């Protein structure tokens, strides 16, 4: 690789993980994001949807839609955060065999635990890493090491808590002989022109900072533009109607969503979850609901495809192979990469990678949405948000009233009737006391319910965080909710 190639590729990988590199590739089928569905790739010579699509789809109004030009900014704090990340990436961590254990230190220890003079299962380790103040041990264990010398052996007379997870040792006194093997010391370099010149394509700190600011600004502009276009696409597809579904394309879509089930089940197994628990935790549904989600996803995917191609044909939007290759070159340039860098990192050319991930279809949608904007009307950000909020409210699904809600309302009305009657009879004091008592009981019940809900949320969050250690970054529940909201409007 050329100078700094590995660092550039690492940066590219980071950007791709965060969705930055594909910021210009707007709305990659939201259903695919929500359910892991990949876009079908046809042979280059095969025309997609080779039908008169007017017989299959009624496209929602896409002309004269409002849009706004986003205003974004990059602060000095934003630039400094990137500089800090750069410096941390150049930090050097060394293992030292001397010094004192302090709060925040990362140390390695060996220990032998004994109960009544006998070693017990799980109480011994020759090499155990912990961070003082972070790693959780029984009370007094970590605290007993603070201030001790590296290489020193410390005896800790402790006691397992009564509610310890291992019932065989819970509540029992224990003696640990702990040897502090070493500690890891991380040194972050100082930001200098020399450091910048050695590790970037810039000679000075100021030039590097200006490049950071420029790229952050470009990324935020792209992200803001993508959000606007995504909302426009959401409006168009929600206003569109499928008159019929081409059998071949629908069969392909159904096959893809069926294949996604095996991927999800494999993921559930890797998390140690049953299929039912996985569906409940990550997709907030059961097997029957998942089957319905798959069916809806297949139909929504085909509808979105038909809408895109019908708009393109009506407005004569073209996307040639020459334009596609130019866009790929632009992606490389914006990420300071050569084709050689990309191929060395991914093991394939950028064209092959784009084909495998169907970037062409996504870039084509970008051009279609550019045309939609050209046919639209520019408004202020406030006016656009008001328009979109009104659209969302008009298309919101009504909340179904449950029997429990109806019964509670009836009970409330009855209680109010009784209170009014008693008040009319002059029993004001008794009514006030009863009302206060009822209010207290209701408040107590609501508080208990709130605590239960909070506990359930915390439990789900903890389970999700454990699963996410092997999954992609992110906030899975939020991603799933956003994806579900845009399911029928995606491509």
Short mmCIF file of C-alpha atoms in Angstrom, two decimals, residues 8-471:
data_model
loop_
_atom_site.label_atom_id
_atom_site.label_comp_id
_atom_site.label_asym_id
_atom_site.label_seq_id
_atom_site.Cartn_x
_atom_site.Cartn_y
_atom_site.Cartn_z
CA UNK A 8 -6.97 5.46 5.21
CA UNK A 9 -8.58 2.04 4.91
CA UNK A 10 -9.20 1.93 8.65
CA UNK A 11 -10.83 5.34 8.36
CA UNK A 12 -12.89 4.12 5.42
CA UNK A 13 -14.02 1.10 7.39
CA UNK A 14 -15.03 3.35 10.27
CA UNK A 15 -16.93 5.61 7.92
CA UNK A 16 -18.66 2.71 6.25
CA UNK A 17 -19.67 1.25 9.60
CA UNK A 18 -21.27 4.58 10.50
CA UNK A 19 -22.92 4.90 7.12
CA UNK A 20 -20.71 7.82 6.05
CA UNK A 21 -19.26 6.39 2.87
CA UNK A 22 -22.73 5.69 1.60
CA UNK A 23 -24.18 9.00 2.73
CA UNK A 24 -24.68 9.92 -0.91
CA UNK A 25 -26.41 6.61 -1.56
CA UNK A 26 -29.81 7.60 -0.24
CA UNK A 27 -32.45 5.20 1.11
CA UNK A 28 -30.97 1.77 0.43
CA UNK A 29 -34.30 -0.08 0.82
CA UNK A 30 -35.35 0.50 4.43
CA UNK A 31 -36.91 -2.95 4.49
CA UNK A 32 -33.48 -4.40 3.83
CA UNK A 33 -32.09 -2.51 6.83
CA UNK A 34 -34.94 -3.66 9.05
CA UNK A 35 -35.05 -7.30 7.96
CA UNK A 36 -31.66 -8.01 6.41
CA UNK A 37 -33.05 -8.31 2.89
CA UNK A 38 -30.62 -7.84 0.04
CA UNK A 39 -31.57 -6.20 -3.22
CA UNK A 40 -31.99 -8.51 -6.17
CA UNK A 41 -29.26 -8.06 -8.78
CA UNK A 42 -30.24 -8.71 -12.38
CA UNK A 43 -28.00 -9.50 -15.29
CA UNK A 44 -26.63 -6.32 -16.82
CA UNK A 45 -28.46 -6.99 -20.08
CA UNK A 46 -31.84 -7.65 -18.43
CA UNK A 47 -34.12 -4.63 -18.18
CA UNK A 48 -35.70 -4.33 -14.73
CA UNK A 49 -39.49 -4.58 -14.70
CA UNK A 50 -39.86 -4.96 -18.48
CA UNK A 51 -43.57 -4.12 -18.39
CA UNK A 52 -45.92 -1.21 -18.85
CA UNK A 53 -45.77 -0.26 -15.18
CA UNK A 54 -48.84 1.97 -15.43
CA UNK A 55 -50.83 -1.28 -15.32
CA UNK A 56 -49.15 -2.30 -12.07
CA UNK A 57 -48.70 0.87 -10.04
CA UNK A 58 -50.37 4.19 -9.43
CA UNK A 59 -47.55 6.54 -8.45
CA UNK A 60 -48.27 9.07 -5.73
CA UNK A 61 -47.86 12.78 -6.42
CA UNK A 62 -44.17 13.53 -6.71
CA UNK A 63 -44.24 16.94 -8.37
CA UNK A 64 -44.34 20.22 -6.47
CA UNK A 65 -43.27 18.57 -3.22
CA UNK A 66 -41.61 20.93 -0.73
CA UNK A 67 -37.94 20.71 0.19
CA UNK A 68 -35.40 22.96 1.85
CA UNK A 69 -31.69 23.59 1.63
CA UNK A 70 -30.17 22.42 4.92
CA UNK A 71 -27.81 24.60 6.90
CA UNK A 72 -25.14 22.75 8.83
CA UNK A 73 -22.11 23.82 10.84
CA UNK A 74 -18.93 22.38 12.28
CA UNK A 75 -17.71 23.75 15.61
CA UNK A 76 -14.20 23.93 17.01
CA UNK A 77 -15.27 21.25 19.48
CA UNK A 78 -16.18 18.94 16.59
CA UNK A 79 -12.75 19.39 15.05
CA UNK A 80 -11.05 18.84 18.40
CA UNK A 81 -12.99 15.61 18.88
CA UNK A 82 -11.59 14.32 15.58
CA UNK A 83 -8.09 15.40 16.60
CA UNK A 84 -8.49 13.55 19.91
CA UNK A 85 -9.50 10.41 18.03
CA UNK A 86 -6.45 10.80 15.81
CA UNK A 87 -4.14 11.18 18.82
CA UNK A 88 -5.72 8.23 20.62
CA UNK A 89 -5.16 6.09 17.53
CA UNK A 90 -1.44 6.89 17.81
CA UNK A 91 -1.26 6.19 21.54
CA UNK A 92 1.26 3.61 22.71
CA UNK A 93 0.41 1.12 25.45
CA UNK A 94 3.29 -0.43 27.39
CA UNK A 95 3.42 -3.07 30.11
CA UNK A 96 5.35 -1.86 33.16
CA UNK A 97 6.65 -3.90 36.09
CA UNK A 98 7.01 -1.12 38.62
CA UNK A 99 4.96 1.63 40.14
CA UNK A 100 1.87 1.91 42.33
CA UNK A 101 -1.69 0.80 41.57
CA UNK A 102 -3.91 3.85 41.21
CA UNK A 103 -7.52 4.56 40.35
CA UNK A 104 -8.16 3.92 36.65
CA UNK A 105 -5.08 1.70 36.17
CA UNK A 106 -5.32 -1.37 33.99
CA UNK A 107 -3.53 -4.13 35.84
CA UNK A 108 -2.90 -7.86 35.46
CA UNK A 109 -3.06 -10.05 38.56
CA UNK A 110 -2.78 -13.65 39.70
CA UNK A 111 -4.85 -14.82 42.65
CA UNK A 112 -5.67 -17.87 44.76
CA UNK A 113 -8.84 -17.88 46.83
CA UNK A 114 -9.41 -20.18 49.82
CA UNK A 115 -12.43 -20.91 51.97
CA UNK A 116 -11.64 -22.61 55.29
CA UNK A 117 -8.11 -23.08 54.01
CA UNK A 118 -9.23 -24.94 50.86
CA UNK A 119 -9.13 -23.70 47.29
CA UNK A 120 -12.49 -23.65 45.54
CA UNK A 121 -13.65 -23.85 41.94
CA UNK A 122 -13.41 -20.53 40.12
CA UNK A 123 -11.34 -18.92 42.84
CA UNK A 124 -7.95 -19.14 41.14
CA UNK A 125 -6.37 -17.44 38.13
CA UNK A 126 -2.80 -17.02 36.94
CA UNK A 127 -3.58 -14.05 34.71
CA UNK A 128 -6.58 -11.78 35.13
CA UNK A 129 -6.96 -8.27 33.69
CA UNK A 130 -8.95 -5.62 35.50
CA UNK A 131 -9.38 -1.87 35.47
CA UNK A 132 -9.37 -0.25 38.89
CA UNK A 133 -12.65 1.54 39.46
CA UNK A 134 -14.33 -0.19 36.52
CA UNK A 135 -14.05 -3.97 36.88
CA UNK A 136 -16.60 -5.32 39.35
CA UNK A 137 -15.41 -7.80 41.98
CA UNK A 138 -16.67 -8.64 45.46
CA UNK A 139 -16.44 -5.77 47.94
CA UNK A 140 -12.89 -5.01 49.07
CA UNK A 141 -11.09 -6.96 46.35
CA UNK A 142 -10.18 -4.15 43.96
CA UNK A 143 -10.07 -1.57 46.73
CA UNK A 144 -7.49 -3.68 48.56
CA UNK A 145 -5.07 -3.36 45.65
CA UNK A 146 -5.04 0.45 45.41
CA UNK A 147 -1.75 1.89 46.65
CA UNK A 148 0.07 -1.45 46.44
CA UNK A 149 3.28 -1.91 44.45
CA UNK A 150 3.52 -3.74 41.15
CA UNK A 151 5.01 -7.18 41.89
CA UNK A 152 3.68 -7.18 45.46
CA UNK A 153 1.55 -10.02 46.84
CA UNK A 154 -1.42 -8.91 48.92
CA UNK A 155 -3.61 -10.98 51.24
CA UNK A 156 -7.26 -9.94 51.26
CA UNK A 157 -9.60 -11.19 54.00
CA UNK A 158 -13.06 -10.77 52.49
CA UNK A 159 -16.53 -12.25 52.49
CA UNK A 160 -18.80 -13.24 49.62
CA UNK A 161 -22.12 -11.40 49.70
CA UNK A 162 -25.16 -13.37 50.87
CA UNK A 163 -26.80 -12.99 47.47
CA UNK A 164 -23.70 -14.05 45.48
CA UNK A 165 -24.54 -15.89 42.25
CA UNK A 166 -22.68 -19.05 43.34
CA UNK A 167 -24.77 -20.40 46.19
CA UNK A 168 -21.96 -22.70 47.35
CA UNK A 169 -19.78 -19.77 48.43
CA UNK A 170 -22.43 -17.12 49.10
CA UNK A 171 -22.03 -15.50 52.52
CA UNK A 172 -18.80 -17.32 53.34
CA UNK A 173 -15.50 -15.73 54.47
CA UNK A 174 -12.74 -16.02 51.86
CA UNK A 175 -9.01 -15.26 51.77
CA UNK A 176 -7.41 -14.18 48.48
CA UNK A 177 -3.66 -14.10 47.92
CA UNK A 178 -3.25 -11.64 45.05
CA UNK A 179 -0.04 -10.96 43.14
CA UNK A 180 0.01 -7.78 41.05
CA UNK A 181 1.85 -8.91 37.91
CA UNK A 182 1.99 -5.66 35.93
CA UNK A 183 0.03 -2.70 34.73
CA UNK A 184 -0.56 -1.22 31.29
CA UNK A 185 0.34 2.42 30.76
CA UNK A 186 -1.00 4.24 27.71
CA UNK A 187 0.82 7.32 26.44
CA UNK A 188 -1.03 9.66 24.09
CA UNK A 189 1.33 11.68 21.88
CA UNK A 190 1.35 15.46 21.72
CA UNK A 191 -0.16 17.03 18.61
CA UNK A 192 2.69 18.51 16.60
CA UNK A 193 3.39 19.39 12.99
CA UNK A 194 5.86 16.51 12.92
CA UNK A 195 3.23 14.00 14.08
CA UNK A 196 0.76 15.30 11.49
CA UNK A 197 3.33 15.15 8.68
CA UNK A 198 4.34 11.60 9.57
CA UNK A 199 0.80 10.23 9.71
CA UNK A 200 -1.30 12.28 7.29
CA UNK A 201 -1.04 13.93 3.90
CA UNK A 202 -0.61 17.33 5.55
CA UNK A 203 2.46 19.14 6.80
CA UNK A 204 0.96 21.29 9.54
CA UNK A 205 -1.66 21.10 12.26
CA UNK A 206 -3.60 23.99 10.74
CA UNK A 207 -3.80 22.34 7.31
CA UNK A 208 -4.94 19.08 8.90
CA UNK A 209 -7.58 20.85 11.00
CA UNK A 210 -8.92 22.64 7.93
CA UNK A 211 -9.23 19.33 6.10
CA UNK A 212 -11.08 17.80 9.07
CA UNK A 213 -13.47 20.75 9.16
CA UNK A 214 -14.09 20.55 5.42
CA UNK A 215 -14.84 16.83 5.46
CA UNK A 216 -17.06 17.05 8.52
CA UNK A 217 -19.02 19.82 6.84
CA UNK A 218 -19.36 17.81 3.62
CA UNK A 219 -20.50 14.72 5.52
CA UNK A 220 -23.10 16.66 7.48
CA UNK A 221 -24.41 18.32 4.35
CA UNK A 222 -24.72 14.90 2.70
CA UNK A 223 -26.46 13.45 5.74
CA UNK A 224 -28.91 16.37 5.93
CA UNK A 225 -29.62 16.12 2.21
CA UNK A 226 -30.11 12.36 2.56
CA UNK A 227 -32.61 12.86 5.35
CA UNK A 228 -34.67 15.27 3.23
CA UNK A 229 -34.68 12.94 0.24
CA UNK A 230 -35.53 9.99 2.45
CA UNK A 231 -38.59 11.85 3.72
CA UNK A 232 -39.64 12.78 0.19
CA UNK A 233 -39.31 9.15 -0.86
CA UNK A 234 -41.32 8.11 2.20
CA UNK A 235 -44.12 10.48 1.15
CA UNK A 236 -44.13 9.33 -2.48
CA UNK A 237 -44.20 5.61 -1.74
CA UNK A 238 -46.86 5.98 0.95
CA UNK A 239 -49.03 7.88 -1.51
CA UNK A 240 -48.48 5.25 -4.21
CA UNK A 241 -50.67 2.20 -4.76
CA UNK A 242 -49.91 -1.19 -6.25
CA UNK A 243 -52.60 -2.16 -8.77
CA UNK A 244 -51.03 -5.56 -9.26
CA UNK A 245 -47.72 -7.30 -8.55
CA UNK A 246 -45.61 -8.85 -11.33
CA UNK A 247 -45.43 -12.56 -10.50
CA UNK A 248 -41.72 -13.00 -11.23
CA UNK A 249 -40.54 -10.00 -9.18
CA UNK A 250 -42.86 -10.78 -6.28
CA UNK A 251 -41.66 -14.39 -6.22
CA UNK A 252 -38.07 -13.15 -6.10
CA UNK A 253 -38.91 -10.77 -3.25
CA UNK A 254 -40.69 -13.50 -1.28
CA UNK A 255 -37.72 -15.82 -1.74
CA UNK A 256 -35.36 -13.17 -0.42
CA UNK A 257 -37.35 -12.48 2.73
CA UNK A 258 -37.73 -16.22 3.32
CA UNK A 259 -33.95 -16.56 3.07
CA UNK A 260 -33.55 -13.79 5.64
CA UNK A 261 -35.24 -15.95 8.26
CA UNK A 262 -32.33 -18.40 8.25
CA UNK A 263 -29.92 -15.50 8.80
CA UNK A 264 -31.93 -14.26 11.76
CA UNK A 265 -32.14 -17.71 13.30
CA UNK A 266 -28.38 -18.07 12.97
CA UNK A 267 -27.93 -14.71 14.67
CA UNK A 268 -30.32 -15.74 17.45
CA UNK A 269 -28.28 -18.90 18.03
CA UNK A 270 -25.03 -16.92 18.18
CA UNK A 271 -26.60 -14.74 20.91
CA UNK A 272 -27.73 -17.82 22.83
CA UNK A 273 -31.37 -16.83 22.38
CA UNK A 274 -34.35 -18.94 21.43
CA UNK A 275 -36.08 -17.94 18.20
CA UNK A 276 -39.12 -16.73 20.15
CA UNK A 277 -36.99 -14.58 22.49
CA UNK A 278 -35.05 -13.15 19.55
CA UNK A 279 -38.24 -12.13 17.74
CA UNK A 280 -39.63 -10.55 20.88
CA UNK A 281 -36.42 -8.72 21.83
CA UNK A 282 -35.20 -7.44 18.48
CA UNK A 283 -38.29 -7.27 16.27
CA UNK A 284 -40.96 -6.88 18.94
CA UNK A 285 -43.11 -9.62 17.41
CA UNK A 286 -43.85 -13.36 17.46
CA UNK A 287 -43.67 -16.04 14.74
CA UNK A 288 -47.07 -15.14 13.32
CA UNK A 289 -46.18 -11.45 13.31
CA UNK A 290 -42.81 -12.19 11.68
CA UNK A 291 -44.52 -14.10 8.88
CA UNK A 292 -46.74 -11.09 8.29
CA UNK A 293 -43.72 -8.78 8.34
CA UNK A 294 -42.02 -10.87 5.67
CA UNK A 295 -45.08 -10.83 3.44
CA UNK A 296 -45.51 -7.08 3.82
CA UNK A 297 -41.80 -6.52 3.22
CA UNK A 298 -41.84 -8.46 -0.04
CA UNK A 299 -44.84 -6.52 -1.35
CA UNK A 300 -43.48 -3.16 -0.16
CA UNK A 301 -40.13 -3.86 -1.78
CA UNK A 302 -41.71 -4.56 -5.16
CA UNK A 303 -43.98 -1.51 -4.85
CA UNK A 304 -41.01 0.75 -4.11
CA UNK A 305 -39.10 -0.65 -7.09
CA UNK A 306 -42.04 -0.07 -9.40
CA UNK A 307 -42.47 3.51 -8.16
CA UNK A 308 -38.81 4.30 -8.75
CA UNK A 309 -38.72 2.87 -12.27
CA UNK A 310 -42.03 4.43 -13.27
CA UNK A 311 -40.91 7.91 -12.18
CA UNK A 312 -37.62 7.39 -13.97
CA UNK A 313 -39.35 6.38 -17.20
CA UNK A 314 -41.90 9.17 -17.03
CA UNK A 315 -39.26 11.83 -16.36
CA UNK A 316 -36.66 10.20 -18.62
CA UNK A 317 -34.10 9.76 -15.85
CA UNK A 318 -31.14 7.73 -17.12
CA UNK A 319 -28.11 6.33 -15.34
CA UNK A 320 -25.38 5.02 -17.60
CA UNK A 321 -22.47 2.75 -16.76
CA UNK A 322 -20.17 5.69 -17.45
CA UNK A 323 -21.96 7.77 -14.79
CA UNK A 324 -21.84 4.85 -12.40
CA UNK A 325 -18.08 4.45 -12.77
CA UNK A 326 -17.61 8.19 -12.33
CA UNK A 327 -19.60 8.05 -9.07
CA UNK A 328 -17.45 5.18 -7.80
CA UNK A 329 -14.31 7.19 -8.59
CA UNK A 330 -15.82 10.12 -6.69
CA UNK A 331 -16.46 7.93 -3.64
CA UNK A 332 -12.82 6.83 -3.64
CA UNK A 333 -11.58 10.40 -4.05
CA UNK A 334 -13.74 11.72 -1.22
CA UNK A 335 -12.28 9.08 1.07
CA UNK A 336 -8.68 9.71 -0.04
CA UNK A 337 -8.36 6.22 -1.50
CA UNK A 338 -6.83 4.77 -4.61
CA UNK A 339 -8.32 1.75 -6.38
CA UNK A 340 -5.27 -0.20 -5.23
CA UNK A 341 -5.92 0.74 -1.60
CA UNK A 342 -9.54 -0.38 -1.88
CA UNK A 343 -8.69 -3.69 -3.52
CA UNK A 344 -5.96 -4.49 -1.01
CA UNK A 345 -8.36 -3.91 1.86
CA UNK A 346 -11.53 -5.56 0.53
CA UNK A 347 -9.97 -8.19 -1.70
CA UNK A 348 -11.95 -7.00 -4.72
CA UNK A 349 -12.18 -3.97 -6.96
CA UNK A 350 -14.54 -1.15 -6.08
CA UNK A 351 -16.65 -2.11 -9.11
CA UNK A 352 -16.95 -5.69 -7.86
CA UNK A 353 -17.77 -4.51 -4.35
CA UNK A 354 -20.39 -2.10 -5.68
CA UNK A 355 -21.94 -4.86 -7.77
CA UNK A 356 -22.06 -7.22 -4.80
CA UNK A 357 -23.77 -4.57 -2.65
CA UNK A 358 -25.88 -3.19 -5.53
CA UNK A 359 -24.73 0.40 -5.19
CA UNK A 360 -25.88 1.08 -8.74
CA UNK A 361 -29.54 0.68 -7.85
CA UNK A 362 -29.09 2.99 -4.87
CA UNK A 363 -27.26 5.62 -6.91
CA UNK A 364 -30.02 5.41 -9.51
CA UNK A 365 -32.57 6.18 -6.80
CA UNK A 366 -30.41 9.17 -5.88
CA UNK A 367 -30.80 10.50 -9.41
CA UNK A 368 -34.55 9.91 -9.34
CA UNK A 369 -34.81 11.89 -6.11
CA UNK A 370 -32.66 14.66 -7.60
CA UNK A 371 -35.31 14.91 -10.31
CA UNK A 372 -38.09 14.96 -7.72
CA UNK A 373 -36.38 17.90 -6.02
CA UNK A 374 -35.96 19.69 -9.34
CA UNK A 375 -39.72 19.36 -9.85
CA UNK A 376 -40.43 20.53 -6.30
CA UNK A 377 -40.63 23.88 -4.56
CA UNK A 378 -38.12 25.23 -2.08
CA UNK A 379 -39.47 26.26 1.32
CA UNK A 380 -37.98 27.05 4.71
CA UNK A 381 -36.92 24.26 7.04
CA UNK A 382 -39.79 25.15 9.38
CA UNK A 383 -42.34 24.96 6.56
CA UNK A 384 -40.96 21.61 5.41
CA UNK A 385 -41.09 20.14 8.90
CA UNK A 386 -44.68 21.35 9.35
CA UNK A 387 -45.63 19.74 6.04
CA UNK A 388 -43.94 16.45 6.91
CA UNK A 389 -45.35 16.33 10.44
CA UNK A 390 -48.84 16.89 9.04
CA UNK A 391 -48.29 14.07 6.55
CA UNK A 392 -47.11 11.71 9.31
CA UNK A 393 -50.07 12.62 11.50
CA UNK A 394 -52.52 12.05 8.64
CA UNK A 395 -51.02 8.62 7.96
CA UNK A 396 -50.55 7.54 11.57
CA UNK A 397 -52.22 4.27 12.47
CA UNK A 398 -55.11 4.75 14.91
CA UNK A 399 -54.55 3.48 18.42
CA UNK A 400 -56.88 0.59 19.11
CA UNK A 401 -58.90 0.89 22.29
CA UNK A 402 -58.49 -2.23 24.41
CA UNK A 403 -61.14 -3.79 26.63
CA UNK A 404 -59.02 -2.94 29.64
CA UNK A 405 -58.95 0.74 28.67
CA UNK A 406 -62.74 0.74 28.17
CA UNK A 407 -63.32 -0.91 31.54
CA UNK A 408 -61.03 1.57 33.30
CA UNK A 409 -62.87 4.48 31.69
CA UNK A 410 -66.24 3.03 32.75
CA UNK A 411 -64.99 2.54 36.30
CA UNK A 412 -63.73 6.13 36.32
CA UNK A 413 -67.10 7.45 35.20
CA UNK A 414 -68.88 5.37 37.84
CA UNK A 415 -66.52 6.65 40.52
CA UNK A 416 -67.10 10.22 39.42
CA UNK A 417 -70.87 9.64 39.53
CA UNK A 418 -70.68 8.28 43.06
CA UNK A 419 -68.50 11.18 44.20
CA UNK A 420 -70.87 13.74 42.70
CA UNK A 421 -73.87 12.08 44.32
CA UNK A 422 -72.23 12.03 47.74
CA UNK A 423 -71.19 15.64 47.38
CA UNK A 424 -74.77 16.57 46.50
CA UNK A 425 -75.91 14.87 49.69
CA UNK A 426 -73.56 17.07 51.69
CA UNK A 427 -70.93 14.45 52.51
CA UNK A 428 -68.14 16.69 51.26
CA UNK A 429 -65.60 15.73 53.88
CA UNK A 430 -66.04 12.01 53.33
CA UNK A 431 -65.85 12.48 49.57
CA UNK A 432 -62.63 14.44 49.89
CA UNK A 433 -61.09 11.73 52.03
CA UNK A 434 -62.15 8.97 49.66
CA UNK A 435 -60.98 10.91 46.63
CA UNK A 436 -57.60 11.48 48.24
CA UNK A 437 -57.37 7.82 49.15
CA UNK A 438 -58.26 6.75 45.61
CA UNK A 439 -55.77 9.20 44.16
CA UNK A 440 -53.06 7.83 46.41
CA UNK A 441 -53.87 4.25 45.43
CA UNK A 442 -53.92 5.17 41.75
CA UNK A 443 -50.63 7.03 42.06
CA UNK A 444 -49.12 4.06 43.86
CA UNK A 445 -50.35 1.70 41.16
CA UNK A 446 -49.03 3.99 38.43
CA UNK A 447 -45.68 4.29 40.16
CA UNK A 448 -45.48 0.53 40.51
CA UNK A 449 -46.36 0.11 36.86
CA UNK A 450 -43.80 2.72 35.92
CA UNK A 451 -41.14 0.95 37.94
CA UNK A 452 -42.06 -2.36 36.31
CA UNK A 453 -41.89 -0.81 32.85
CA UNK A 454 -38.56 0.83 33.66
CA UNK A 455 -37.20 -2.47 34.97
CA UNK A 456 -38.37 -4.25 31.83
CA UNK A 457 -36.77 -1.59 29.64
CA UNK A 458 -33.51 -1.82 31.57
CA UNK A 459 -33.53 -5.62 31.28
CA UNK A 460 -34.15 -5.44 27.54
CA UNK A 461 -31.42 -2.81 27.19
CA UNK A 462 -28.93 -4.97 29.07
CA UNK A 463 -29.77 -8.00 26.95
CA UNK A 464 -29.48 -5.94 23.79
CA UNK A 465 -26.09 -4.55 24.84
CA UNK A 466 -24.78 -8.06 25.45
CA UNK A 467 -25.97 -9.16 22.04
CA UNK A 468 -24.62 -6.02 20.40
CA UNK A 469 -21.07 -6.83 21.47
CA UNK A 470 -20.99 -9.16 18.46
CA UNK A 471 -23.30 -7.12 16.30
#
